mmCIF file of C-alpha atoms in Angstrom:
data_model
loop_
_atom_site.group_PDB
_atom_site.id
_atom_site.type_symbol
_atom_site.label_atom_id
_atom_site.label_comp_id
_atom_site.label_asym_id
_atom_site.label_seq_id
_atom_site.Cartn_x
_atom_site.Cartn_y
_atom_site.Cartn_z
ATOM 1 C CA MET A 1 -32.072 29.313 40.402
ATOM 2 C CA LYS A 2 -32.986 32.802 39.240
ATOM 3 C CA PHE A 3 -33.811 33.554 35.602
ATOM 4 C CA GLU A 4 -30.635 35.619 35.162
ATOM 5 C CA GLU A 5 -28.486 32.781 36.492
ATOM 6 C CA ILE A 6 -30.168 30.216 34.229
ATOM 7 C CA GLU A 7 -29.750 32.497 31.231
ATOM 8 C CA ALA A 8 -26.040 32.998 31.975
ATOM 9 C CA VAL A 9 -25.491 29.211 32.109
ATOM 10 C CA MET A 10 -27.446 28.603 28.901
ATOM 11 C CA ARG A 11 -25.626 31.405 27.034
ATOM 12 C CA ARG A 12 -22.279 30.058 28.181
ATOM 13 C CA ASN A 13 -23.177 26.567 26.940
ATOM 14 C CA GLU A 14 -24.280 28.012 23.586
ATOM 15 C CA ASN A 15 -21.053 29.959 23.193
ATOM 16 C CA LEU A 16 -18.877 26.933 23.986
ATOM 17 C CA SER A 17 -20.399 25.081 21.019
ATOM 18 C CA GLU A 18 -19.949 27.938 18.520
ATOM 19 C CA GLN A 19 -17.636 27.551 15.545
ATOM 20 C CA TYR A 20 -16.446 30.455 13.421
ATOM 21 C CA ILE A 21 -14.756 30.974 10.062
ATOM 22 C CA LEU A 22 -11.448 32.566 11.028
ATOM 23 C CA PRO A 23 -10.539 36.045 9.726
ATOM 24 C CA GLY A 24 -8.772 36.175 6.362
ATOM 25 C CA ASN A 25 -10.483 33.038 5.052
ATOM 26 C CA TYR A 26 -12.922 32.971 2.187
ATOM 27 C CA ILE A 27 -16.238 31.298 2.966
ATOM 28 C CA ILE A 28 -17.702 28.671 0.683
ATOM 29 C CA VAL A 29 -21.212 27.462 1.343
ATOM 30 C CA ARG A 30 -22.555 24.370 -0.397
ATOM 31 C CA LEU A 31 -26.268 23.600 -0.331
ATOM 32 C CA ASP A 32 -27.685 20.238 -1.396
ATOM 33 C CA GLY A 33 -31.250 19.175 -1.935
ATOM 34 C CA LYS A 34 -32.335 16.901 0.931
ATOM 35 C CA GLY A 35 -34.404 13.962 -0.276
ATOM 36 C CA PHE A 36 -34.555 15.370 -3.799
ATOM 37 C CA THR A 37 -34.409 11.886 -5.363
ATOM 38 C CA LYS A 38 -37.765 11.067 -3.774
ATOM 39 C CA LEU A 39 -39.071 14.572 -4.469
ATOM 40 C CA THR A 40 -38.297 14.405 -8.194
ATOM 41 C CA LYS A 41 -39.671 10.863 -8.538
ATOM 42 C CA GLU A 42 -42.903 11.161 -6.565
ATOM 43 C CA LYS A 43 -44.006 14.792 -6.403
ATOM 44 C CA LEU A 44 -42.603 16.671 -9.392
ATOM 45 C CA THR A 45 -43.220 15.839 -13.025
ATOM 46 C CA LEU A 46 -39.807 16.274 -14.635
ATOM 47 C CA ASN A 47 -38.068 15.308 -17.842
ATOM 48 C CA LYS A 48 -35.169 12.880 -17.433
ATOM 49 C CA PRO A 49 -32.229 13.134 -17.123
ATOM 50 C CA PHE A 50 -32.473 16.937 -17.090
ATOM 51 C CA ASP A 51 -35.504 19.150 -16.746
ATOM 52 C CA GLU A 52 -35.265 22.714 -18.020
ATOM 53 C CA ARG A 53 -37.656 24.171 -15.452
ATOM 54 C CA PHE A 54 -35.896 22.428 -12.551
ATOM 55 C CA GLY A 55 -32.547 23.733 -13.796
ATOM 56 C CA GLN A 56 -33.924 27.264 -14.085
ATOM 57 C CA VAL A 57 -35.356 27.159 -10.552
ATOM 58 C CA MET A 58 -31.971 26.029 -9.225
ATOM 59 C CA THR A 59 -30.363 28.983 -11.025
ATOM 60 C CA ASP A 60 -33.029 31.363 -9.726
ATOM 61 C CA THR A 61 -32.488 30.062 -6.188
ATOM 62 C CA ALA A 62 -28.743 30.686 -6.465
ATOM 63 C CA ARG A 63 -29.425 34.209 -7.752
ATOM 64 C CA TYR A 64 -31.837 34.832 -4.875
ATOM 65 C CA LEU A 65 -29.157 33.892 -2.340
ATOM 66 C CA PHE A 66 -27.012 36.783 -3.568
ATOM 67 C CA ASN A 67 -29.526 39.078 -1.855
ATOM 68 C CA THR A 68 -29.794 37.519 1.599
ATOM 69 C CA GLY A 69 -27.344 39.764 3.445
ATOM 70 C CA PHE A 70 -24.018 38.136 2.531
ATOM 71 C CA LYS A 71 -21.368 39.569 0.206
ATOM 72 C CA VAL A 72 -21.469 36.799 -2.390
ATOM 73 C CA ILE A 73 -18.780 36.933 -5.070
ATOM 74 C CA TYR A 74 -19.733 33.886 -7.141
ATOM 75 C CA GLY A 75 -22.384 31.192 -7.273
ATOM 76 C CA TYR A 76 -22.347 27.854 -9.048
ATOM 77 C CA THR A 77 -25.162 25.363 -9.474
ATOM 78 C CA GLN A 78 -25.331 21.886 -10.940
ATOM 79 C CA SER A 79 -27.899 19.148 -10.457
ATOM 80 C CA ASP A 80 -29.502 19.788 -7.018
ATOM 81 C CA GLU A 81 -26.579 21.647 -5.441
ATOM 82 C CA ILE A 82 -25.514 25.274 -5.107
ATOM 83 C CA SER A 83 -22.086 26.580 -4.098
ATOM 84 C CA LEU A 84 -21.590 30.181 -3.000
ATOM 85 C CA LEU A 85 -18.315 32.033 -2.537
ATOM 86 C CA ILE A 86 -18.593 34.680 0.194
ATOM 87 C CA ASP A 87 -16.021 37.479 0.471
ATOM 88 C CA LYS A 88 -13.226 36.879 2.990
ATOM 89 C CA ASP A 89 -14.008 40.195 4.709
ATOM 90 C CA ASP A 90 -17.719 39.475 5.155
ATOM 91 C CA GLN A 91 -18.677 39.777 8.842
ATOM 92 C CA THR A 92 -22.329 38.709 8.623
ATOM 93 C CA PHE A 93 -23.399 36.937 11.854
ATOM 94 C CA SER A 94 -19.795 37.387 13.073
ATOM 95 C CA ARG A 95 -18.908 34.467 10.721
ATOM 96 C CA LYS A 96 -20.711 31.947 12.944
ATOM 97 C CA ILE A 97 -21.005 28.680 11.036
ATOM 98 C CA ARG A 98 -24.341 27.610 12.534
ATOM 99 C CA LYS A 99 -25.918 30.944 11.593
ATOM 100 C CA ILE A 100 -24.572 30.875 8.054
ATOM 101 C CA ASN A 101 -25.793 27.299 7.567
ATOM 102 C CA SER A 102 -29.223 27.759 9.095
ATOM 103 C CA VAL A 103 -30.032 31.071 7.392
ATOM 104 C CA LEU A 104 -28.922 30.081 3.891
ATOM 105 C CA ALA A 105 -30.517 26.621 4.112
ATOM 106 C CA GLY A 106 -33.758 28.240 5.255
ATOM 107 C CA GLU A 107 -33.691 30.919 2.554
ATOM 108 C CA ALA A 108 -32.971 28.402 -0.216
ATOM 109 C CA SER A 109 -35.607 25.945 1.028
ATOM 110 C CA ALA A 110 -38.296 28.622 1.253
ATOM 111 C CA PHE A 111 -37.574 30.139 -2.160
ATOM 112 C CA PHE A 112 -37.349 26.787 -3.949
ATOM 113 C CA SER A 113 -40.522 25.474 -2.292
ATOM 114 C CA LEU A 114 -42.494 28.492 -3.462
ATOM 115 C CA GLN A 115 -41.499 27.888 -7.077
ATOM 116 C CA PHE A 116 -42.835 24.317 -7.154
ATOM 117 C CA ARG A 117 -45.555 24.648 -4.507
ATOM 118 C CA GLU A 118 -44.070 21.623 -2.740
ATOM 119 C CA LEU A 119 -42.085 21.299 0.469
ATOM 120 C CA CYS A 120 -38.441 21.213 -0.618
ATOM 121 C CA VAL A 121 -35.518 21.227 1.805
ATOM 122 C CA PHE A 122 -31.820 22.033 1.422
ATOM 123 C CA ASP A 123 -29.053 21.143 3.814
ATOM 124 C CA CYS A 124 -25.988 23.347 4.079
ATOM 125 C CA ARG A 125 -22.304 23.155 4.962
ATOM 126 C CA THR A 126 -19.772 25.960 5.347
ATOM 127 C CA ILE A 127 -16.103 25.589 4.405
ATOM 128 C CA ALA A 128 -13.140 27.866 5.121
ATOM 129 C CA ILE A 129 -10.813 28.427 2.148
ATOM 130 C CA PRO A 130 -7.516 30.232 2.875
ATOM 131 C CA ASN A 131 -6.387 31.250 -0.623
ATOM 132 C CA GLN A 132 -7.455 31.817 -4.202
ATOM 133 C CA GLU A 133 -5.740 28.712 -5.572
ATOM 134 C CA MET A 134 -7.899 26.516 -3.358
ATOM 135 C CA LEU A 135 -10.979 28.450 -4.463
ATOM 136 C CA LEU A 136 -10.166 27.582 -8.064
ATOM 137 C CA ASP A 137 -9.590 23.950 -7.103
ATOM 138 C CA TYR A 138 -12.937 23.818 -5.299
ATOM 139 C CA PHE A 139 -15.063 25.105 -8.159
ATOM 140 C CA CYS A 140 -13.176 23.049 -10.764
ATOM 141 C CA TRP A 141 -13.807 19.992 -8.565
ATOM 142 C CA ARG A 142 -17.536 20.691 -8.437
ATOM 143 C CA GLN A 143 -17.662 21.184 -12.209
ATOM 144 C CA GLU A 144 -15.839 17.909 -12.824
ATOM 145 C CA ASP A 145 -18.393 16.247 -10.550
ATOM 146 C CA ALA A 146 -21.159 17.800 -12.655
ATOM 147 C CA HIS A 147 -19.598 16.487 -15.869
ATOM 148 C CA ARG A 148 -19.187 12.937 -14.577
ATOM 149 C CA ASN A 149 -22.689 12.771 -13.090
ATOM 150 C CA SER A 150 -24.251 14.253 -16.220
ATOM 151 C CA LEU A 151 -22.580 11.674 -18.470
ATOM 152 C CA SER A 152 -23.687 8.822 -16.227
ATOM 153 C CA ALA A 153 -27.241 10.187 -16.007
ATOM 154 C CA TYR A 154 -27.549 10.377 -19.783
ATOM 155 C CA CYS A 155 -26.280 6.801 -20.107
ATOM 156 C CA TYR A 156 -28.657 5.542 -17.416
ATOM 157 C CA TRP A 157 -31.781 7.130 -18.870
ATOM 158 C CA THR A 158 -30.847 6.199 -22.427
ATOM 159 C CA LEU A 159 -30.660 2.564 -21.366
ATOM 160 C CA ARG A 160 -33.869 2.790 -19.325
ATOM 161 C CA ASN A 161 -35.689 4.270 -22.317
ATOM 162 C CA ASN A 162 -34.461 1.364 -24.423
ATOM 163 C CA GLY A 163 -35.782 -1.503 -22.326
ATOM 164 C CA PHE A 164 -33.157 -1.916 -19.603
ATOM 165 C CA THR A 165 -34.264 -2.305 -15.997
ATOM 166 C CA ALA A 166 -32.838 0.021 -13.357
ATOM 167 C CA LYS A 167 -30.521 -2.753 -12.109
ATOM 168 C CA GLN A 168 -29.350 -3.660 -15.617
ATOM 169 C CA ALA A 169 -28.685 -0.026 -16.555
ATOM 170 C CA THR A 170 -26.744 0.656 -13.348
ATOM 171 C CA GLY A 171 -24.667 -2.514 -13.766
ATOM 172 C CA LYS A 172 -23.767 -1.704 -17.365
ATOM 173 C CA ILE A 173 -22.738 1.881 -16.602
ATOM 174 C CA GLU A 174 -20.554 0.892 -13.631
ATOM 175 C CA LYS A 175 -18.256 -1.093 -15.920
ATOM 176 C CA LEU A 176 -17.689 1.714 -18.421
ATOM 177 C CA SER A 177 -14.968 4.360 -18.588
ATOM 178 C CA GLN A 178 -15.870 7.910 -19.602
ATOM 179 C CA ALA A 179 -14.853 7.090 -23.174
ATOM 180 C CA GLY A 180 -17.019 3.979 -23.003
ATOM 181 C CA LYS A 181 -20.001 6.006 -21.806
ATOM 182 C CA ASN A 182 -19.590 8.440 -24.681
ATOM 183 C CA GLU A 183 -19.469 5.495 -27.081
ATOM 184 C CA LEU A 184 -22.614 3.990 -25.534
ATOM 185 C CA LEU A 185 -24.542 7.217 -26.128
ATOM 186 C CA PHE A 186 -23.213 7.448 -29.673
ATOM 187 C CA GLN A 187 -24.589 3.961 -30.375
ATOM 188 C CA TYR A 188 -28.045 5.323 -29.544
ATOM 189 C CA GLY A 189 -27.586 8.395 -31.730
ATOM 190 C CA ILE A 190 -26.585 10.820 -28.971
ATOM 191 C CA ASN A 191 -23.458 12.960 -29.300
ATOM 192 C CA TYR A 192 -22.715 14.014 -25.721
ATOM 193 C CA ASN A 193 -20.546 16.914 -26.892
ATOM 194 C CA THR A 194 -23.527 18.616 -28.545
ATOM 195 C CA LEU A 195 -25.829 18.470 -25.505
ATOM 196 C CA PRO A 196 -26.677 21.743 -23.687
ATOM 197 C CA SER A 197 -23.669 23.065 -21.799
ATOM 198 C CA TRP A 198 -25.578 23.803 -18.569
ATOM 199 C CA GLN A 199 -26.454 20.118 -18.266
ATOM 200 C CA LYS A 200 -22.792 19.055 -18.501
ATOM 201 C CA ARG A 201 -20.936 21.911 -16.807
ATOM 202 C CA GLY A 202 -23.437 23.686 -14.570
ATOM 203 C CA VAL A 203 -24.240 27.395 -14.371
ATOM 204 C CA GLY A 204 -22.098 30.204 -12.952
ATOM 205 C CA ILE A 205 -23.673 33.318 -11.388
ATOM 206 C CA TYR A 206 -21.720 36.533 -10.884
ATOM 207 C CA ASN A 207 -21.962 40.307 -11.115
ATOM 208 C CA LYS A 208 -21.072 41.474 -14.596
ATOM 209 C CA GLY A 209 -20.456 45.013 -15.775
ATOM 210 C CA VAL A 210 -22.874 46.097 -18.502
ATOM 211 C CA ASN A 211 -23.037 49.340 -20.432
ATOM 212 C CA LYS A 212 -26.413 51.012 -19.938
ATOM 213 C CA PRO A 213 -27.704 54.362 -21.137
ATOM 214 C CA GLY A 214 -28.736 56.892 -18.512
ATOM 215 C CA PHE A 215 -29.940 60.462 -18.383
ATOM 216 C CA ASN A 216 -27.901 63.388 -17.030
ATOM 217 C CA PRO A 217 -30.421 65.928 -15.662
ATOM 218 C CA VAL A 218 -27.755 68.675 -15.525
ATOM 219 C CA THR A 219 -26.671 68.529 -19.172
ATOM 220 C CA MET A 220 -30.036 67.094 -20.320
ATOM 221 C CA GLU A 221 -28.124 64.474 -22.274
ATOM 222 C CA THR A 222 -28.243 60.710 -22.575
ATOM 223 C CA VAL A 223 -24.980 59.204 -21.321
ATOM 224 C CA ASP A 224 -23.599 55.687 -21.176
ATOM 225 C CA GLY A 225 -22.504 54.223 -17.878
ATOM 226 C CA MET A 226 -21.239 50.891 -16.525
ATOM 227 C CA ARG A 227 -23.488 49.099 -14.083
ATOM 228 C CA LYS A 228 -23.222 45.709 -12.461
ATOM 229 C CA GLU A 229 -25.942 43.160 -13.048
ATOM 230 C CA LEU A 230 -26.288 39.613 -11.777
ATOM 231 C CA PHE A 231 -25.589 37.344 -14.729
ATOM 232 C CA ALA A 232 -26.090 33.587 -15.147
ATOM 233 C CA GLU A 233 -23.503 32.026 -17.463
ATOM 234 C CA LYS A 234 -24.840 28.816 -19.025
ATOM 235 C CA GLU A 235 -21.933 28.313 -21.431
ATOM 236 C CA LEU A 236 -19.055 27.700 -19.031
ATOM 237 C CA GLY A 237 -15.716 26.458 -20.272
ATOM 238 C CA MET A 238 -14.139 23.326 -18.838
ATOM 239 C CA ARG A 239 -10.996 22.637 -16.847
ATOM 240 C CA GLY A 240 -8.353 25.201 -17.868
ATOM 241 C CA GLY A 241 -10.903 27.435 -19.565
ATOM 242 C CA TYR A 242 -13.151 27.430 -16.523
ATOM 243 C CA ARG A 243 -10.199 28.139 -14.252
ATOM 244 C CA GLU A 244 -9.250 31.232 -16.284
ATOM 245 C CA PHE A 245 -12.868 32.393 -16.235
ATOM 246 C CA LEU A 246 -12.902 32.130 -12.432
ATOM 247 C CA LYS A 247 -9.612 34.003 -12.080
ATOM 248 C CA GLU A 248 -11.138 37.023 -13.806
ATOM 249 C CA ILE A 249 -14.049 37.028 -11.359
ATOM 250 C CA PHE A 250 -11.941 36.461 -8.231
ATOM 251 C CA LYS A 251 -9.227 39.049 -8.928
#
């Protein structure tokens, strides 16, 4: 078989396996750290349950992904995951799912690895979202997941630091409601409500208008002007408050 004939067969097979995000749909990409439990236990020296440097690198990675060729509207990070909202009119890579996944996973993995000088890998999934209401539901869902996991993590490490084995701590936490977990922390002198917001609710990244002085060379005067800058919000509201915050960004 000639080269041209082989190539035509191979290209046809590739095209048959392609999946696309259909026109008119928003694109949400969620990246998760692959094997990060082992990474954080064996290779990185981190504070438990939350490490400030690790959290900052996750935020920096999310910010970096805003500049990888996609029209990103909003980013959200909590724990070892990042969610990105890509504009519904974005045509990068013709909206091919495999390209979106592979490029963003590669970009995130490379950037994150450079920060810690260790091999760190992200996996990636792409989701089609047809309307704004579902966008709000998605990000509120991820924030609720952050809240629940954060509360459990604080309970687990509080017990571990007070003589419980891993099995004992896990067993005790599994039986508790959210109110019970808050009460457990309070018994050890920890008020969960006063802990840093980014640990409980995650961090939102978006372009924010800021007023900056500039110079008009025609009039030789200093003038104020609005410019957009990428901003990381570490004091996110919860539930209804977070939903209203998102509406302002998405409109």
